[in-house]
Each structure stands twice: as C-alpha cells, then as structure tokens.
Amino acid sequence: MLHYMKNHIPLSVTELVMYSDGCGGQQKNHYFSAMCLYAVETTGIQSIRHVFMEKGHSQSEVDQVHARLEKRMKRIPISDEDEWVREAENSKQTQPKYEVEHIKHSDILNFKDYGKERLPQKLVDSNTDNPIAWTDVHIIEYRKTEPGKIFIKTDESTNTFEVTAQKKRSRRSQHVVHPAPKYPNRLPISQKKRNDLMRLCKKGLIHPKYHKF
C-alpha cells in the first residue's frame, strides 16, 4: 500500500479513502496503522480515511482478482517467476488487464518494529483514558495536520476518539523517522525446499532449461 501511495497516486490527490475487511492479520492492526501514519508524514497525502466494512458484507473487487488468479494458475504449469508474471497479467481477459509490480526484498519495510515505537500496545481514548478494542474500530483517520495521532470511530454515528500514537517529540527531534528495511539480504530457500527442487529436476518434472535457475 505504501508503494502504491508513493508511486501511483497523483500529486493532486490529497485525501485518500480506503475500504477493506477487518482482517486483523492484514490491515486492522498496529503495523498497518503505523504505515498510514508514515504515509501522511512523507507523501503529499493530507489525510487517509480507512473504513472497515461490516462482517458478512466485505466482498470486494480484490476477491474477484484472487479468484481469477487461482483459477488460471491451477490449469497452467509454471516453472519460473517470469511465467508467474505473464499468467497473472493474462488472467483477466478484458481491458484493463492486471499490472504486476516487481518488488525487491529492499522494498519491504519493517513496520512491526516501527509500529511498536509509534503506537501504544493498547488503544486508549486520549480524552477519557477509556480503552478501545481493535475489534470495535470501524473507521480510522490519519491527518498530516495532527502528526502522531490517529482518530477512531467505532460507528459512523459515534463521536471520534482521539488516540495519541507517540510521545511528543522535542523541537530538536522533529526530523522524520523512517522504518528500517525488513530484510537486509535476499531471502534464501530452505535446505528442505532445495532438496525437493533437485528431486523434481532429476525426475524430469521440471524442464531442463529451468534447472540452472
């Protein structure tokens, strides 16, 4: 998402609204919130509003993308990454086709550690000190004019709860803190995976032209 915000959103767009399901392992967590805080701090986006759809009403276009990819990949033998890219782009027959972004290991940032520094372990309303459960969060807002804070609604009709996301920094330390890369080097495969690939090569299940790869 950060890559998309930095590279595919026109500079004229200052307000971003995102809709998603409430999957805690993907986007309803400290790490994703830390990324959004970082995005409004380092891009031209002035505010981000993240709306979580109600349970049972969260089907989106992304689900259709996944379904098309899975259906195509089950029917086609694939031996290297270029084939994955080609088949992903061709899994949608009508225009516009899917575009595949090539991501390097250096593009993945460590928002887990960054989030621990920027966000409290538990969400607490700054005005009342009352705890806010992540499961109750319905809308989150991030504003460039309010650095270090996130604004939460548990329902569209409720008041906005203000959460202080980090300790106030002194004037001397108002510089931007950047998340560290997640992986310093390319990730190797395990020995078990390598042995399995060698076995497939010896049995001829992988075409000889891919053996070196």
XYZ file of N, CA and C in Angstrom:
639
model
N 0.823 -1.201 0.000
C 0.000 0.000 0.000
C 0.863 1.260 0.000
N 1.935 1.248 0.766
C 2.831 2.407 0.773
C 3.455 2.614 -0.601
N 3.863 1.524 -1.237
C 4.415 1.601 -2.588
C 3.387 2.210 -3.540
N 2.134 1.798 -3.407
C 1.068 2.329 -4.263
C 0.864 3.824 -4.000
N 0.823 4.207 -2.734
C 0.618 5.616 -2.394
C 1.729 6.491 -2.959
N 2.958 6.002 -2.899
C 4.100 6.800 -3.337
C 4.245 6.853 -4.853
N 3.799 5.824 -5.551
C 4.097 5.712 -6.979
C 2.892 5.793 -7.911
N 1.681 5.643 -7.391
C 0.528 5.571 -8.293
C -0.603 6.541 -7.959
N -0.458 7.326 -6.922
C -1.485 8.315 -6.600
C -1.014 9.686 -7.082
N -1.787 10.353 -7.942
C -1.382 11.668 -8.465
C -1.152 12.675 -7.340
N -0.248 13.605 -7.572
C 0.068 14.619 -6.574
C -1.138 15.504 -6.257
N -2.088 15.561 -7.209
C -3.269 16.390 -6.995
C -4.224 15.787 -5.964
N -4.065 14.494 -5.668
C -4.929 13.822 -4.690
C -4.362 14.051 -3.293
N -5.134 14.692 -2.444
C -4.672 14.979 -1.087
C -5.441 14.202 -0.025
N -6.608 13.660 -0.383
C -7.398 12.875 0.565
C -7.595 11.473 0.001
N -7.256 10.472 0.790
C -7.355 9.078 0.367
C -8.349 8.350 1.258
N -9.311 7.648 0.651
C -10.277 6.833 1.391
C -10.083 5.385 0.972
N -9.867 4.501 1.951
C -9.660 3.080 1.688
C -10.787 2.278 2.337
N -11.224 1.234 1.633
C -12.220 0.318 2.172
C -11.615 -1.075 2.217
N -11.822 -1.780 3.318
C -11.310 -3.144 3.402
C -12.114 -3.926 4.431
N -11.887 -5.254 4.453
C -12.461 -6.040 5.540
C -11.628 -5.797 6.794
N -12.054 -6.378 7.896
C -11.397 -6.119 9.168
C -10.430 -7.208 9.586
N -9.729 -7.810 8.627
C -8.788 -8.879 8.945
C -7.644 -8.332 9.802
N -7.526 -8.850 11.020
C -6.508 -8.365 11.932
C -5.097 -8.694 11.491
N -4.930 -9.766 10.725
C -3.605 -10.156 10.274
C -3.131 -9.394 9.054
N -4.012 -8.616 8.431
C -3.638 -7.923 7.206
C -3.646 -6.410 7.350
N -4.768 -5.827 7.746
C -4.818 -4.360 7.736
C -5.462 -3.715 8.960
N -5.963 -4.500 9.875
C -6.559 -3.897 11.075
C -5.653 -4.195 12.263
N -4.499 -3.508 12.288
C -3.507 -3.779 13.318
C -2.541 -2.597 13.472
N -1.643 -2.707 14.444
C -0.672 -1.650 14.735
C 0.220 -1.343 13.531
N 0.632 -2.400 12.821
C 1.634 -2.239 11.770
C 1.070 -1.463 10.587
N -0.165 -1.790 10.200
C -0.784 -1.077 9.081
C -1.054 0.377 9.463
N -1.472 0.592 10.713
C -1.708 1.957 11.179
C -0.413 2.762 11.195
N 0.679 2.106 11.613
C 1.978 2.792 11.607
C 2.377 3.182 10.197
N 2.085 2.307 9.221
C 2.392 2.607 7.830
C 1.592 3.824 7.358
N 0.311 3.899 7.745
C -0.523 5.036 7.333
C -0.027 6.337 7.959
N 0.398 6.273 9.217
C 0.982 7.454 9.858
C 2.218 7.923 9.086
N 3.039 6.958 8.699
C 4.256 7.270 7.952
C 3.913 7.844 6.581
N 2.857 7.336 5.960
C 2.468 7.788 4.628
C 2.032 9.252 4.631
N 1.198 9.640 5.592
C 0.753 11.042 5.615
C 1.906 11.975 6.008
N 2.927 11.416 6.654
C 4.075 12.222 7.071
C 5.062 12.435 5.925
N 5.115 11.488 4.981
C 6.187 11.524 3.980
C 5.688 11.662 2.536
N 4.378 11.677 2.302
C 3.853 11.862 0.948
C 3.019 13.138 0.893
N 2.482 13.442 -0.290
C 1.644 14.620 -0.442
C 0.222 14.425 0.055
N -0.111 13.232 0.511
C -1.459 12.951 1.017
C -1.657 13.668 2.348
N -2.734 14.448 2.446
C -3.011 15.214 3.657
C -3.786 14.405 4.696
N -4.621 13.472 4.225
C -5.405 12.675 5.164
C -5.746 11.320 4.549
N -5.784 10.319 5.395
C -6.192 8.970 4.996
C -7.365 8.563 5.879
N -8.418 8.075 5.256
C -9.595 7.583 5.982
C -9.769 6.111 5.616
N -9.631 5.237 6.589
C -9.699 3.797 6.367
C -11.001 3.276 6.965
N -11.889 2.789 6.108
C -13.209 2.294 6.530
C -13.213 0.772 6.471
N -13.587 0.151 7.574
C -13.684 -1.310 7.623
C -15.134 -1.717 7.429
N -15.354 -2.579 6.452
C -16.710 -3.000 6.128
C -17.263 -3.938 7.196
N -18.584 -3.986 7.287
C -19.232 -4.835 8.281
C -19.006 -6.312 7.968
N -18.929 -7.126 9.011
C -18.781 -8.564 8.823
C -19.956 -9.103 8.008
N -19.635 -9.969 7.038
C -20.674 -10.520 6.180
C -21.012 -9.642 4.997
N -20.417 -8.448 4.940
C -20.665 -7.508 3.840
C -19.340 -6.971 3.308
N -18.343 -7.829 3.253
C -16.989 -7.360 2.930
C -16.457 -7.876 1.601
N -17.324 -8.383 0.737
C -16.847 -8.833 -0.574
C -16.444 -7.616 -1.406
N -15.282 -7.698 -2.046
C -14.794 -6.565 -2.823
C -14.187 -7.052 -4.127
N -13.751 -6.103 -4.958
C -13.138 -6.452 -6.235
C -11.875 -7.282 -6.057
N -11.185 -7.089 -4.928
C -9.971 -7.856 -4.664
C -10.266 -9.353 -4.637
N -11.429 -9.734 -4.093
C -11.800 -11.148 -4.052
C -11.921 -11.722 -5.466
N -12.417 -10.931 -6.408
C -12.524 -11.381 -7.792
C -11.142 -11.578 -8.413
N -10.213 -10.693 -8.071
C -8.841 -10.823 -8.576
C -8.242 -12.138 -8.109
N -8.363 -12.421 -6.813
C -7.810 -13.656 -6.261
C -8.421 -14.876 -6.940
N -9.724 -14.831 -7.154
C -10.413 -15.963 -7.762
C -9.918 -16.206 -9.191
N -9.739 -15.143 -9.969
C -9.243 -15.287 -11.341
C -7.831 -15.866 -11.357
N -6.976 -15.359 -10.484
C -5.598 -15.846 -10.432
C -5.550 -17.328 -10.072
N -6.281 -17.723 -9.056
C -6.274 -19.120 -8.616
C -6.808 -20.041 -9.706
N -7.865 -19.614 -10.381
C -8.457 -20.438 -11.430
C -7.477 -20.663 -12.572
N -6.756 -19.615 -12.978
C -5.810 -19.735 -14.087
C -4.578 -20.544 -13.683
N -4.040 -20.291 -12.493
C -2.809 -20.947 -12.077
C -2.988 -22.448 -11.876
N -4.194 -22.882 -11.568
C -4.439 -24.312 -11.385
C -4.349 -25.080 -12.697
N -4.556 -24.384 -13.818
C -4.608 -25.058 -15.118
C -3.298 -25.003 -15.887
N -2.339 -24.189 -15.418
C -1.133 -23.944 -16.212
C 0.114 -24.305 -15.411
N 0.999 -25.152 -15.972
C 2.262 -25.454 -15.278
C 3.188 -24.233 -15.302
N 3.804 -23.928 -14.174
C 4.657 -22.752 -14.055
C 5.995 -23.165 -13.448
N 7.096 -22.703 -14.065
C 8.417 -23.121 -13.614
C 9.325 -21.988 -13.156
N 9.021 -20.749 -13.531
C 9.858 -19.654 -13.046
C 9.017 -18.392 -12.850
N 9.649 -17.361 -12.291
C 8.903 -16.168 -11.902
C 8.343 -15.398 -13.095
N 9.038 -15.430 -14.236
C 8.526 -14.726 -15.416
C 7.195 -15.300 -15.873
N 7.038 -16.612 -15.726
C 5.768 -17.230 -16.098
C 4.658 -16.835 -15.120
N 5.006 -16.712 -13.851
C 4.016 -16.239 -12.878
C 3.505 -14.859 -13.273
N 4.429 -13.983 -13.656
C 4.059 -12.618 -14.033
C 3.168 -12.627 -15.269
N 3.578 -13.368 -16.298
C 2.817 -13.397 -17.546
C 1.399 -13.929 -17.327
N 1.291 -15.021 -16.580
C -0.026 -15.618 -16.375
C -0.902 -14.746 -15.474
N -0.288 -14.045 -14.540
C -1.062 -13.127 -13.700
C -1.636 -11.995 -14.541
N -0.819 -11.460 -15.440
C -1.282 -10.368 -16.305
C -2.367 -10.838 -17.265
N -2.312 -12.102 -17.683
C -3.275 -12.620 -18.657
C -4.493 -13.280 -18.016
N -4.558 -13.294 -16.686
C -5.688 -13.973 -16.034
C -6.994 -13.207 -16.198
N -6.894 -11.923 -16.548
C -8.093 -11.133 -16.836
C -8.138 -10.897 -18.343
N -9.215 -11.331 -18.980
C -9.310 -11.287 -20.434
C -9.694 -9.919 -20.979
N -10.431 -9.148 -20.201
C -10.912 -7.844 -20.677
C -9.984 -6.720 -20.213
N -10.099 -5.590 -20.895
C -9.311 -4.408 -20.527
C -10.000 -3.651 -19.374
N -9.262 -3.039 -18.495
C -7.797 -3.043 -18.433
C -7.262 -4.322 -17.808
N -6.127 -4.799 -18.314
C -5.505 -6.001 -17.776
C -4.847 -5.674 -16.426
N -4.517 -6.719 -15.704
C -3.801 -6.531 -14.444
C -2.358 -6.114 -14.717
N -1.827 -5.255 -13.867
C -0.420 -4.858 -13.948
C 0.325 -5.469 -12.765
N 1.459 -6.079 -13.032
C 2.248 -6.720 -11.987
C 3.426 -5.830 -11.614
N 3.567 -5.554 -10.339
C 4.683 -4.760 -9.839
C 5.791 -5.709 -9.372
N 7.011 -5.465 -9.803
C 8.152 -6.255 -9.354
C 8.682 -5.645 -8.056
N 8.587 -6.390 -6.984
C 9.009 -5.914 -5.673
C 10.315 -6.599 -5.272
N 11.292 -5.806 -4.840
C 12.564 -6.337 -4.360
C 12.499 -6.501 -2.839
N 13.401 -7.315 -2.310
C 13.415 -7.506 -0.861
C 13.670 -6.189 -0.132
N 14.395 -5.286 -0.770
C 14.697 -3.998 -0.150
C 13.477 -3.066 -0.100
N 12.416 -3.415 -0.843
C 11.197 -2.601 -0.828
C 10.330 -2.875 0.405
N 10.586 -4.002 1.086
C 9.769 -4.388 2.227
C 10.328 -3.745 3.491
N 9.514 -2.935 4.156
C 9.962 -2.204 5.336
C 9.431 -2.856 6.620
N 10.164 -2.662 7.702
C 9.840 -3.297 8.976
C 8.885 -2.404 9.776
N 7.595 -2.508 9.477
C 6.615 -1.708 10.207
C 6.212 -2.359 11.525
N 6.681 -3.576 11.763
C 6.409 -4.212 13.060
C 7.156 -3.468 14.166
N 8.476 -3.325 14.006
C 9.262 -2.598 14.997
C 8.917 -1.109 14.990
N 8.686 -0.560 13.795
C 8.321 0.855 13.673
C 7.008 1.126 14.411
N 6.049 0.189 14.279
C 4.757 0.348 14.935
C 4.851 0.295 16.445
N 5.779 -0.526 16.955
C 5.948 -0.614 18.407
C 6.427 0.707 18.981
N 7.207 1.440 18.192
C 7.714 2.730 18.648
C 6.686 3.851 18.491
N 5.830 3.728 17.481
C 4.908 4.820 17.170
C 3.530 4.667 17.782
N 3.111 3.426 18.081
C 1.752 3.191 18.552
C 1.745 2.496 19.907
N 0.798 2.837 20.782
C 0.684 2.137 22.064
C 0.189 0.708 21.836
N 0.532 -0.182 22.736
C 0.101 -1.574 22.604
C -1.420 -1.695 22.686
N -2.045 -0.814 23.473
C -3.498 -0.813 23.583
C -4.021 0.559 23.179
N -5.108 0.577 22.421
C -5.710 1.840 22.018
C -6.479 2.428 23.197
N -6.175 3.664 23.528
C -6.832 4.340 24.649
C -7.262 5.733 24.206
N -8.505 6.084 24.458
C -9.014 7.409 24.127
C -8.229 8.449 24.925
N -7.589 9.382 24.224
C -6.744 10.385 24.880
C -7.544 11.314 25.789
N -8.839 11.463 25.505
C -9.652 12.409 26.271
C -10.231 11.794 27.548
N -10.518 10.491 27.529
C -11.187 9.859 28.677
C -10.372 8.735 29.308
N -9.289 8.324 28.643
C -8.470 7.187 29.093
C -9.213 5.855 29.015
N -10.332 5.830 28.312
C -11.065 4.578 28.142
C -10.425 3.745 27.032
N -10.302 2.422 27.241
C -9.706 1.570 26.209
C -10.625 1.418 25.004
N -10.032 1.227 23.832
C -10.780 0.994 22.596
C -10.297 -0.332 22.009
N -11.199 -1.258 21.818
C -10.837 -2.570 21.277
C -10.682 -2.485 19.766
N -9.624 -3.121 19.226
C -9.425 -3.123 17.773
C -10.632 -3.717 17.052
N -11.281 -4.696 17.681
C -12.435 -5.342 17.039
C -13.612 -4.387 16.884
N -13.647 -3.326 17.700
C -14.749 -2.360 17.626
C -14.473 -1.218 16.656
N -13.247 -1.120 16.166
C -12.875 0.001 15.296
C -13.576 -0.122 13.946
N -14.235 0.937 13.536
C -14.962 0.948 12.255
C -14.299 1.880 11.237
N -13.759 2.991 11.711
C -13.106 3.968 10.844
C -11.853 4.492 11.550
N -10.758 4.616 10.805
C -9.543 5.236 11.324
C -9.135 6.373 10.391
N -8.781 7.497 10.952
C -8.320 8.629 10.162
C -6.912 9.023 10.593
N -6.114 9.433 9.616
C -4.750 9.906 9.840
C -4.645 11.264 9.147
N -4.119 12.267 9.853
C -4.098 13.625 9.318
C -2.685 14.206 9.393
N -2.263 14.799 8.290
C -0.932 15.425 8.270
C -0.853 16.578 9.272
N -1.987 17.237 9.506
C -2.008 18.371 10.432
C -1.962 17.937 11.891
N -2.144 16.631 12.137
C -2.123 16.094 13.509
C -1.128 14.947 13.582
N 0.161 15.224 13.418
C 1.152 14.142 13.417
C 1.192 13.413 14.763
N 1.383 12.110 14.698
C 1.483 11.339 15.931
C 0.149 11.024 16.569
N -0.950 11.232 15.837
C -2.277 10.925 16.380
C -3.087 10.142 15.351
N -3.950 9.276 15.849
C -4.925 8.623 14.976
C -6.311 8.887 15.549
N -7.296 8.960 14.667
C -8.668 9.287 15.059
C -9.570 8.115 14.699
N -10.325 7.643 15.674
C -11.056 6.389 15.536
C -12.547 6.600 15.756
N -13.336 5.919 14.939
C -14.780 5.827 15.159
C -15.136 4.352 15.294
N -15.953 4.032 16.273
C -16.432 2.657 16.412
C -17.745 2.460 15.672
N -18.332 3.559 15.220
C -19.557 3.531 14.420
C -19.658 4.866 13.713
N -20.281 4.896 12.560
C -20.362 6.141 11.783
C -21.036 7.257 12.573
N -21.971 6.892 13.429
C -22.747 7.901 14.148
C -22.126 8.302 15.485
N -21.056 7.594 15.914
C -20.466 7.896 17.214
C -19.472 9.056 17.120
N -19.065 9.526 18.279
C -18.048 10.566 18.330
C -16.698 10.003 17.881
N -15.801 10.902 17.527
C -14.455 10.491 17.130
C -13.560 10.405 18.356
N -12.898 9.270 18.520
C -11.974 9.092 19.630
C -10.563 9.422 19.155
N -9.866 10.183 19.972
C -8.503 10.586 19.628
C -7.508 9.714 20.382
N -6.573 9.126 19.641
C -5.550 8.282 20.248
C -4.190 8.911 19.971
N -3.441 9.181 21.027
C -2.083 9.693 20.855
C -1.183 8.531 20.491
N -0.594 8.605 19.305
C 0.148 7.468 18.771
C 1.599 7.452 19.196
N 2.122 8.566 19.671
C 3.529 8.582 20.067
C 3.768 9.718 21.046
N 4.879 9.616 21.764
C 5.231 10.687 22.670
C 5.582 11.938 21.868
N 5.242 13.083 22.428
C 5.543 14.331 21.742
C 7.048 14.535 21.664
N 7.522 14.771 20.460
C 8.957 14.960 20.264
C 9.351 16.415 20.492
N 10.564 16.621 20.945
C 11.058 17.971 21.167
C 11.327 18.650 19.824
N 11.493 19.951 19.852
C 11.745 20.689 18.616
C 13.032 20.229 17.947
N 13.995 19.809 18.744
C 15.267 19.372 18.190
C 15.153 18.031 17.456
N 14.109 17.259 17.773
C 13.982 15.928 17.173
C 12.751 15.808 16.291
N 12.436 16.891 15.567
C 11.267 16.885 14.706
C 11.563 16.281 13.327
N 12.702 15.621 13.195
C 13.036 15.003 11.925
C 12.167 13.753 11.702
N 12.018 13.362 10.461
C 11.214 12.195 10.114
C 11.981 10.922 10.463
N 11.323 10.019 11.161
C 11.906 8.721 11.484
C 11.427 7.721 10.444
N 12.356 7.050 9.784
C 11.997 6.124 8.718
C 12.073 4.677 9.215
N 11.157 3.826 8.772
C 11.242 2.415 9.142
C 12.436 1.754 8.475
N 13.027 0.805 9.156
C 14.185 0.091 8.616
C 13.726 -0.963 7.623
N 14.585 -1.366 6.691
C 14.238 -2.481 5.796
C 13.982 -3.747 6.611
N 13.025 -4.535 6.172
C 12.709 -5.779 6.871
C 13.785 -6.832 6.646
N 14.303 -6.900 5.418
C 15.291 -7.925 5.080
C 16.567 -7.271 4.546
N 17.698 -7.418 5.220
C 18.950 -6.821 4.736
C 19.479 -7.504 3.477
N 19.108 -8.758 3.275
C 19.566 -9.515 2.105
C 18.407 -10.294 1.501
N 18.635 -10.805 0.298
C 17.622 -11.659 -0.323
C 17.403 -12.890 0.541
N 16.164 -13.328 0.642
C 15.850 -14.478 1.478
C 16.245 -15.771 0.763
N 17.037 -16.621 1.409
C 17.385 -17.908 0.799
C 16.243 -18.897 0.972
N 16.242 -19.946 0.166
C 15.270 -21.011 0.374
C 15.844 -21.991 1.392
N 14.987 -22.777 1.998
C 15.443 -23.741 2.992
C 16.121 -24.926 2.303
N 16.905 -25.663 3.059
C 17.558 -26.852 2.521
C 16.522 -27.884 2.101
N 15.443 -27.970 2.845
C 14.367 -28.910 2.502
C 13.748 -28.559 1.145
N 13.527 -27.279 0.915
C 12.963 -26.835 -0.366
C 13.946 -27.104 -1.504
N 15.228 -26.845 -1.266
C 16.250 -27.087 -2.296
C 16.303 -28.570 -2.665
N 16.274 -29.444 -1.656
C 16.300 -30.887 -1.918
C 15.096 -31.318 -2.746
N 13.956 -30.736 -2.447
C 12.742 -31.079 -3.179
C 12.841 -30.634 -4.632
N 13.400 -29.447 -4.869
C 13.579 -28.950 -6.238
C 14.565 -29.828 -7.013
N 15.650 -30.245 -6.364
C 16.619 -31.125 -7.018
C 15.972 -32.462 -7.401
N 15.106 -32.947 -6.535
C 14.410 -34.209 -6.827
C 13.496 -34.061 -8.044
N 12.806 -32.928 -8.133
C 11.915 -32.685 -9.273
C 12.712 -32.548 -10.573
N 13.910 -31.957 -10.481
C 14.769 -31.833 -11.664
C 15.229 -33.221 -12.130
N 15.676 -34.053 -11.206
C 16.171 -35.379 -11.556
C 15.085 -36.261 -12.164
N 13.863 -36.078 -11.705
C 12.746 -36.874 -12.218
C 12.215 -36.324 -13.542
N 12.723 -35.161 -13.964
C 12.264 -34.573 -15.215
C 10.947 -33.839 -15.113
N 10.471 -33.620 -13.899
C 9.202 -32.901 -13.720
C 9.381 -31.400 -13.920
N 10.632 -30.935 -13.845
C 10.970 -29.554 -14.186
C 11.795 -29.588 -15.462
N 11.411 -28.789 -16.449
C 12.086 -28.793 -17.742
C 13.561 -28.428 -17.577
N 14.466 -29.102 -18.344
C 15.916 -28.848 -18.215
C 16.329 -27.390 -18.330
N 15.614 -26.588 -19.136
C 16.029 -25.192 -19.316
C 15.861 -24.371 -18.028
N 15.110 -24.918 -17.049
C 14.924 -24.204 -15.788
C 15.825 -24.754 -14.686
N 16.615 -25.788 -14.964
C 17.410 -26.426 -13.920
C 18.415 -25.469 -13.291
N 19.082 -24.647 -14.101
C 20.078 -23.726 -13.563
C 19.427 -22.728 -12.612
N 18.251 -22.254 -13.010
C 17.521 -21.314 -12.149
C 17.161 -21.976 -10.826
